[in-house]
């Protein structure tokens, strides 16, 4: 069995195959987001600082590119267009990245077409990732909601009363 086909476990040392819906892995966190184990808080802090540092480094690269345009004396309109382009692309990338942590895209083809725009506005995406790491693992709430819904669906299809969620009073 290849590594990507092995059943995922959420913890514990038992070698038994897990039953029921398995949580989806989140990049850099695996399934530790489910029960906040394996250095979850440290990873969140490290990723928040790391993505912020990469965003700052990206700003310096863009600054050097802008200075190159000034040295080349391409003109004021080109300088303004470059600054506006990166600002708009960064704002759109921030928004789309942040929305991706909250809900699944309604139109995956449209999200795919925005991929190059997100690459240009990489600073916005990095800032969204950094800010989201301060709150939770990016996408954790979305994955948790989907996992709970899958568990509830499985329990409602089962005739075993012990797998059903507790009734609310």
Coordinates of N, CA and C in Angstrom, one line a residue:
X1 N 0.8 -1.2 0.0 CA 0.0 0.0 0.0 C 0.9 1.2 0.0
X2 N 0.6 2.2 -0.9 CA 1.4 3.4 -0.9 C 1.1 4.3 0.3
X3 N 1.9 5.3 0.6 CA 1.7 6.2 1.7 C 0.4 6.9 1.7
X4 N 0.0 7.4 0.4 CA -1.2 8.2 0.3 C -2.4 7.4 0.4
X5 N -2.3 6.0 0.4 CA -3.5 5.2 0.5 C -3.7 4.6 1.9
X6 N -2.8 4.8 2.8 CA -2.9 4.2 4.1 C -4.0 5.0 4.9
X7 N -4.7 4.3 5.7 CA -5.8 5.0 6.5 C -5.1 5.9 7.5
X8 N -5.7 7.0 7.6 CA -5.2 8.1 8.5 C -5.8 7.8 9.9
X9 N -4.9 8.1 10.9 CA -5.4 8.0 12.3 C -5.3 9.4 12.9
X10 N -6.1 9.6 13.9 CA -6.1 10.9 14.5 C -5.4 10.9 15.8
X11 N -4.7 9.8 16.1 CA -3.9 9.8 17.4 C -4.1 8.4 18.0
X12 N -3.5 8.2 19.1 CA -3.6 6.9 19.8 C -2.6 6.0 19.2
X13 N -2.3 5.0 20.0 CA -1.3 4.1 19.6 C -1.8 2.7 19.1
X14 N -3.1 2.6 19.0 CA -3.6 1.3 18.5 C -3.4 1.2 17.1
X15 N -3.1 0.0 16.6 CA -2.8 -0.3 15.3 C -4.0 -0.6 14.4
X16 N -5.2 -0.5 15.1 CA -6.4 -0.9 14.4 C -6.8 0.2 13.3
X17 N -7.4 -0.2 12.3 CA -7.8 0.7 11.2 C -8.9 1.6 11.8
X18 N -8.9 2.9 11.5 CA -9.9 3.8 12.0 C -11.2 3.5 11.3
X19 N -12.3 3.7 12.0 CA -13.6 3.5 11.4 C -14.3 4.9 11.3
X20 N -15.2 5.0 10.3 CA -15.9 6.2 10.1 C -15.1 7.2 9.3
X21 N -15.7 8.3 9.1 CA -15.1 9.4 8.3 C -13.8 9.9 8.9
X22 N -12.8 10.0 8.1 CA -11.5 10.5 8.6 C -11.4 12.0 8.4
X23 N -10.7 12.7 9.2 CA -10.5 14.2 9.0 C -9.6 14.4 7.9
X24 N -9.8 15.5 7.1 CA -9.0 15.9 6.0 C -7.7 16.5 6.6
X25 N -6.6 16.3 6.0 CA -5.4 16.9 6.5 C -5.3 18.3 6.0
X26 N -4.6 19.1 6.9 CA -4.3 20.5 6.5 C -2.8 20.6 6.4
X27 N -2.4 21.3 5.4 CA -1.0 21.5 5.1 C -0.3 22.0 6.4
X28 N 0.8 21.5 6.7 CA 1.7 21.8 7.9 C 1.1 21.3 9.2
X29 N -0.2 20.9 9.2 CA -0.8 20.5 10.5 C -1.2 19.0 10.5
X30 N -1.4 18.4 9.3 CA -1.9 17.0 9.2 C -3.3 17.0 9.8
X31 N -3.5 16.0 10.7 CA -4.8 16.0 11.4 C -4.7 16.4 12.8
X32 N -3.5 17.1 13.2 CA -3.4 17.5 14.6 C -4.4 18.7 14.9
X33 N -5.0 19.3 13.9 CA -6.0 20.3 14.1 C -7.2 19.8 14.8
X34 N -7.4 18.5 14.7 CA -8.7 17.9 15.2 C -8.6 17.9 16.8
X35 N -7.5 17.6 17.4 CA -7.4 17.6 18.8 C -6.3 18.4 19.4
X36 N -5.7 19.3 18.5 CA -4.7 20.2 18.9 C -3.5 19.6 19.6
X37 N -3.0 18.5 19.0 CA -1.9 17.8 19.6 C -0.6 18.0 18.7
X38 N 0.5 17.3 19.1 CA 1.7 17.3 18.3 C 2.2 18.7 17.9
X39 N 2.3 19.6 18.9 CA 2.8 20.9 18.8 C 2.0 21.8 17.9
X40 N 0.7 21.7 18.0 CA -0.3 22.5 17.2 C -0.1 24.0 17.4
X41 N -0.1 24.4 18.7 CA 0.1 25.8 19.0 C 1.4 26.4 18.5
X42 N 2.5 25.6 18.7 CA 3.8 26.0 18.2 C 3.9 26.1 16.7
X43 N 3.2 25.2 16.0 CA 3.2 25.3 14.5 C 2.4 26.5 14.1
X44 N 1.3 26.8 14.7 CA 0.5 28.0 14.3 C 1.3 29.2 14.5
X45 N 2.0 29.3 15.6 CA 2.8 30.5 15.9 C 4.0 30.6 14.9
X46 N 4.6 29.5 14.7 CA 5.8 29.5 13.7 C 5.3 29.8 12.3
X47 N 4.2 29.3 11.9 CA 3.7 29.6 10.5 C 3.2 31.1 10.4
X48 N 2.7 31.6 11.5 CA 2.3 33.0 11.4 C 3.5 33.9 11.3
X49 N 4.5 33.7 12.1 CA 5.7 34.5 12.0 C 6.4 34.2 10.7
X50 N 6.5 33.0 10.2 CA 7.2 32.6 9.0 C 6.5 33.3 7.8
X51 N 5.2 33.2 7.7 CA 4.5 33.7 6.5 C 4.6 35.3 6.5
X52 N 4.6 35.9 7.7 CA 4.8 37.3 7.8 C 6.2 37.7 7.4
X53 N 7.2 36.9 7.8 CA 8.6 37.2 7.4 C 8.7 37.1 5.9
X54 N 8.1 36.1 5.3 CA 8.2 35.9 3.8 C 7.5 37.1 3.1
X55 N 6.4 37.6 3.7 CA 5.7 38.7 3.1 C 6.5 40.0 3.1
X56 N 7.2 40.2 4.2 CA 8.1 41.3 4.4 C 9.3 41.2 3.4
X57 N 9.8 40.0 3.2 CA 10.9 39.8 2.2 C 10.4 40.1 0.8
X58 N 9.1 39.6 0.6 CA 8.5 39.9 -0.7 C 8.3 41.4 -1.0
X59 N 8.0 42.2 0.1 CA 7.9 43.6 -0.1 C 9.3 44.2 -0.5
X60 N 10.3 43.7 0.1 CA 11.7 44.2 -0.2 C 12.0 43.9 -1.7
X61 N 11.6 42.7 -2.1 CA 11.9 42.4 -3.5 C 11.1 43.3 -4.5
X62 N 9.9 43.6 -4.1 CA 9.1 44.5 -4.9 C 9.6 45.9 -4.9
X63 N 10.2 46.3 -3.7 CA 10.8 47.6 -3.6 C 12.0 47.7 -4.6
X64 N 12.8 46.7 -4.6 CA 14.0 46.7 -5.5 C 13.5 46.7 -6.9
X65 N 12.5 46.0 -7.3 CA 11.9 46.0 -8.6 C 11.5 47.5 -9.0
X66 N 10.8 48.1 -8.0 CA 10.3 49.5 -8.3 C 11.5 50.4 -8.5
X67 N 12.6 50.2 -7.6 CA 13.8 51.1 -7.8 C 14.4 50.8 -9.2
X68 N 14.3 49.6 -9.6 CA 14.8 49.3 -11.0 C 14.1 50.0 -12.1
X69 N 12.8 50.1 -11.9 CA 12.0 50.9 -12.8 C 12.3 52.4 -12.8
X70 N 12.6 52.9 -11.6 CA 13.0 54.3 -11.5 C 14.4 54.5 -12.1
X71 N 15.3 53.6 -11.9 CA 16.6 53.7 -12.6 C 16.5 53.7 -14.1
X72 N 15.6 52.8 -14.6 CA 15.4 52.7 -16.0 C 14.7 53.9 -16.6
X73 N 14.1 54.7 -15.7 CA 13.4 55.9 -16.1 C 12.3 55.6 -17.2
X74 N 11.5 54.6 -16.8 CA 10.4 54.3 -17.7 C 9.2 55.2 -17.8
X75 N 9.2 56.1 -16.8 CA 8.1 57.1 -16.7 C 7.2 56.9 -15.6
X76 N 6.6 58.0 -15.2 CA 5.7 58.0 -14.0 C 4.5 57.1 -14.2
X77 N 3.9 57.1 -15.4 CA 2.7 56.3 -15.5 C 2.9 54.8 -15.3
X78 N 4.1 54.3 -15.8 CA 4.4 52.9 -15.6 C 4.6 52.6 -14.2
X79 N 5.3 53.5 -13.5 CA 5.5 53.3 -12.0 C 4.2 53.2 -11.3
X80 N 3.3 54.1 -11.6 CA 2.0 54.1 -11.0 C 1.2 52.8 -11.3
X81 N 1.3 52.4 -12.5 CA 0.5 51.2 -12.9 C 1.1 50.0 -12.2
X82 N 2.4 49.9 -12.1 CA 3.0 48.7 -11.4 C 2.5 48.7 -9.9
X83 N 2.6 49.9 -9.2 CA 2.2 49.9 -7.8 C 0.7 49.6 -7.7
X84 N -0.1 50.2 -8.5 CA -1.6 49.9 -8.5 C -1.9 48.4 -8.7
X85 N -1.2 47.9 -9.8 CA -1.4 46.4 -10.1 C -1.1 45.5 -8.9
X86 N 0.1 45.7 -8.3 CA 0.4 44.9 -7.1 C -0.5 45.1 -6.0
X87 N -0.9 46.4 -5.8 CA -1.9 46.6 -4.6 C -3.2 46.0 -4.9
X88 N -3.7 46.1 -6.1 CA -5.0 45.5 -6.4 C -5.0 44.0 -6.3
X89 N -3.9 43.4 -6.9 CA -3.7 41.9 -6.9 C -3.6 41.4 -5.5
X90 N -2.8 42.2 -4.7 CA -2.6 41.7 -3.3 C -4.0 41.8 -2.5
X91 N -4.8 42.8 -2.8 CA -6.0 42.9 -2.1 C -7.0 41.8 -2.5
X92 N -7.0 41.5 -3.8 CA -7.9 40.4 -4.3 C -7.4 39.0 -3.7
X93 N -6.0 38.9 -3.8 CA -5.5 37.6 -3.3 C -5.7 37.4 -1.8
X94 N -5.7 38.5 -1.0 CA -6.0 38.4 0.4 C -7.4 38.0 0.6
X95 N -8.3 38.6 -0.1 CA -9.7 38.3 0.1 C -10.0 36.9 -0.3
X96 N -9.5 36.4 -1.5 CA -9.8 35.1 -2.0 C -9.2 34.0 -1.1
X97 N -8.0 34.3 -0.6 CA -7.3 33.4 0.3 C -8.1 33.3 1.6
X98 N -8.5 34.4 2.2 CA -9.3 34.4 3.4 C -10.6 33.7 3.2
X99 N -11.3 33.9 2.1 CA -12.5 33.2 1.8 C -12.3 31.7 1.7
X100 N -11.2 31.3 1.2 CA -10.9 29.9 1.1 C -10.7 29.2 2.4
X101 N -10.4 29.9 3.4 CA -10.3 29.3 4.8 C -11.7 29.2 5.4
X102 N -12.7 29.9 4.9 CA -14.0 29.9 5.5 C -15.0 29.0 4.8
X103 N -14.9 28.9 3.5 CA -15.9 28.1 2.7 C -15.2 27.6 1.5
X104 N -15.7 26.5 1.0 CA -15.2 25.9 -0.3 C -15.7 26.8 -1.4
X105 N -14.9 26.9 -2.5 CA -15.3 27.8 -3.6 C -16.5 27.2 -4.3
X106 N -17.4 28.1 -4.7 CA -18.7 27.7 -5.4 C -18.3 27.3 -6.8
X107 N -17.3 27.9 -7.4 CA -16.9 27.6 -8.8 C -15.4 27.3 -8.8
X108 N -15.0 26.1 -8.7 CA -13.6 25.8 -8.7 C -12.9 26.2 -10.0
X109 N -13.5 26.2 -11.1 CA -12.9 26.7 -12.3 C -12.6 28.2 -12.3
X110 N -13.4 29.0 -11.6 CA -13.1 30.4 -11.5 C -11.9 30.6 -10.5
X111 N -11.9 29.8 -9.5 CA -10.8 29.9 -8.5 C -9.5 29.5 -9.3
X112 N -9.5 28.6 -10.1 CA -8.3 28.2 -10.9 C -7.9 29.3 -11.9
X113 N -8.9 30.0 -12.4 CA -8.5 31.1 -13.3 C -7.9 32.3 -12.5
X114 N -8.2 32.4 -11.2 CA -7.6 33.5 -10.4 C -6.2 33.1 -9.9
X115 N -5.7 31.9 -10.2 CA -4.4 31.5 -9.7 C -3.3 32.4 -10.0
X116 N -3.2 32.9 -11.2 CA -2.1 33.8 -11.6 C -2.2 35.1 -10.9
X117 N -3.5 35.6 -10.7 CA -3.7 36.8 -10.0 C -3.2 36.7 -8.5
X118 N -3.5 35.5 -7.9 CA -3.0 35.3 -6.6 C -1.5 35.2 -6.5
X119 N -0.9 34.7 -7.6 CA 0.6 34.6 -7.6 C 1.2 36.0 -7.7
X120 N 0.6 36.9 -8.4 CA 1.0 38.3 -8.5 C 0.8 39.0 -7.2
X121 N -0.3 38.7 -6.5 CA -0.6 39.3 -5.2 C -0.2 38.4 -4.1
X122 N 0.9 37.8 -4.2 CA 1.4 36.8 -3.2 C 1.5 37.5 -1.8
X123 N 1.7 38.7 -1.7 CA 1.9 39.4 -0.4 C 0.5 39.3 0.3
X124 N -0.6 39.6 -0.4 CA -1.9 39.5 0.2 C -2.2 38.1 0.7
X125 N -1.8 37.1 -0.1 CA -2.1 35.7 0.3 C -1.3 35.3 1.6
X126 N 0.0 35.8 1.6 CA 0.8 35.5 2.8 C 0.3 36.2 4.0
X127 N -0.2 37.4 3.9 CA -0.7 38.1 5.0 C -2.0 37.5 5.5
X128 N -2.8 37.0 4.6 CA -4.1 36.3 5.0 C -3.7 35.0 5.8
X129 N -2.7 34.3 5.3 CA -2.3 33.1 5.9 C -1.7 33.4 7.3
X130 N -0.9 34.4 7.4 CA -0.3 34.8 8.7 C -1.4 35.2 9.7
X131 N -2.4 36.0 9.3 CA -3.4 36.5 10.2 C -4.3 35.3 10.6
X132 N -4.6 34.4 9.7 CA -5.4 33.3 10.0 C -4.8 32.3 11.0
X133 N -3.4 32.2 10.9 CA -2.7 31.4 11.9 C -2.8 31.9 13.3
X134 N -3.1 33.2 13.4 CA -3.2 33.7 14.8 C -4.6 33.3 15.4
X135 N -5.5 32.9 14.6 CA -6.9 32.5 15.0 C -7.0 31.0 15.1
X136 N -6.6 30.3 14.1 CA -6.7 28.9 14.0 C -5.7 28.4 12.9
X137 N -5.7 27.1 12.7 CA -5.0 26.5 11.6 C -5.8 26.9 10.4
X138 N -5.1 27.5 9.3 CA -5.9 28.0 8.2 C -6.8 26.9 7.6
X139 N -8.1 27.1 7.7 CA -9.1 26.2 7.2 C -9.6 25.2 8.2
X140 N -9.2 25.4 9.5 CA -9.6 24.5 10.5 C -11.1 24.5 10.7
X141 N -11.7 25.6 10.8 CA -13.1 25.7 11.1 C -13.9 25.0 10.0
X142 N -13.5 25.3 8.7 CA -14.1 24.7 7.6 C -14.0 23.2 7.6
X143 N -12.8 22.7 7.9 CA -12.6 21.2 7.9 C -13.3 20.6 9.1
X144 N -13.4 21.3 10.3 CA -14.0 20.8 11.5 C -15.6 20.7 11.2
X145 N -16.1 21.7 10.5 CA -17.5 21.7 10.2 C -17.9 20.5 9.3
X146 N -17.0 20.3 8.3 CA -17.3 19.3 7.3 C -17.1 17.9 8.0
X147 N -16.1 17.8 8.9 CA -15.9 16.5 9.6 C -17.1 16.2 10.5
X148 N -17.5 17.2 11.2 CA -18.7 17.0 12.1 C -19.9 16.6 11.3
X149 N -20.1 17.2 10.2 CA -21.3 16.9 9.3 C -21.2 15.4 8.8
X150 N -20.0 15.0 8.5 CA -19.8 13.6 8.0 C -20.0 12.6 9.2
X151 N -19.6 13.0 10.4 CA -19.8 12.1 11.5 C -21.3 12.0 11.8
X152 N -22.0 13.2 11.7 CA -23.4 13.2 12.0 C -24.2 12.4 10.9
X153 N -23.8 12.5 9.6 CA -24.4 11.7 8.6 C -24.2 10.2 8.8
X154 N -23.0 9.9 9.2 CA -22.7 8.5 9.4 C -23.6 7.9 10.6
X155 N -23.6 8.7 11.6 CA -24.4 8.3 12.8 C -25.9 8.2 12.5
X156 N -26.4 9.1 11.7 CA -27.8 9.0 11.4 C -28.2 7.9 10.5
X157 N -27.2 7.4 9.7 CA -27.5 6.2 8.8 C -27.3 4.9 9.6
X158 N -26.6 5.0 10.7 CA -26.4 3.8 11.5 C -27.5 3.4 12.3
X159 N -27.8 2.1 12.5 CA -28.8 1.7 13.5 C -28.3 1.6 14.9
X160 N -27.0 1.8 15.1 CA -26.4 1.7 16.4 C -26.6 3.0 17.2
X161 N -27.4 2.9 18.2 CA -27.7 4.1 19.0 C -26.4 4.7 19.6
X162 N -25.4 3.9 19.9 CA -24.2 4.5 20.5 C -23.4 5.4 19.6
X163 N -23.6 5.3 18.3 CA -22.9 6.2 17.3 C -23.7 7.5 17.0
X164 N -24.9 7.6 17.5 CA -25.7 8.8 17.3 C -25.2 9.9 18.2
X165 N -25.3 11.1 17.6 CA -24.9 12.3 18.5 C -26.0 12.4 19.6
X166 N -25.5 13.0 20.7 CA -26.5 13.2 21.8 C -27.6 14.2 21.4
X167 N -28.8 13.9 21.9 CA -29.9 14.7 21.6 C -29.9 16.0 22.5
X168 N -30.2 17.1 21.9 CA -30.2 18.4 22.6 C -31.5 18.5 23.3
X169 N -31.4 19.2 24.5 CA -32.6 19.4 25.3 C -33.2 20.7 25.1

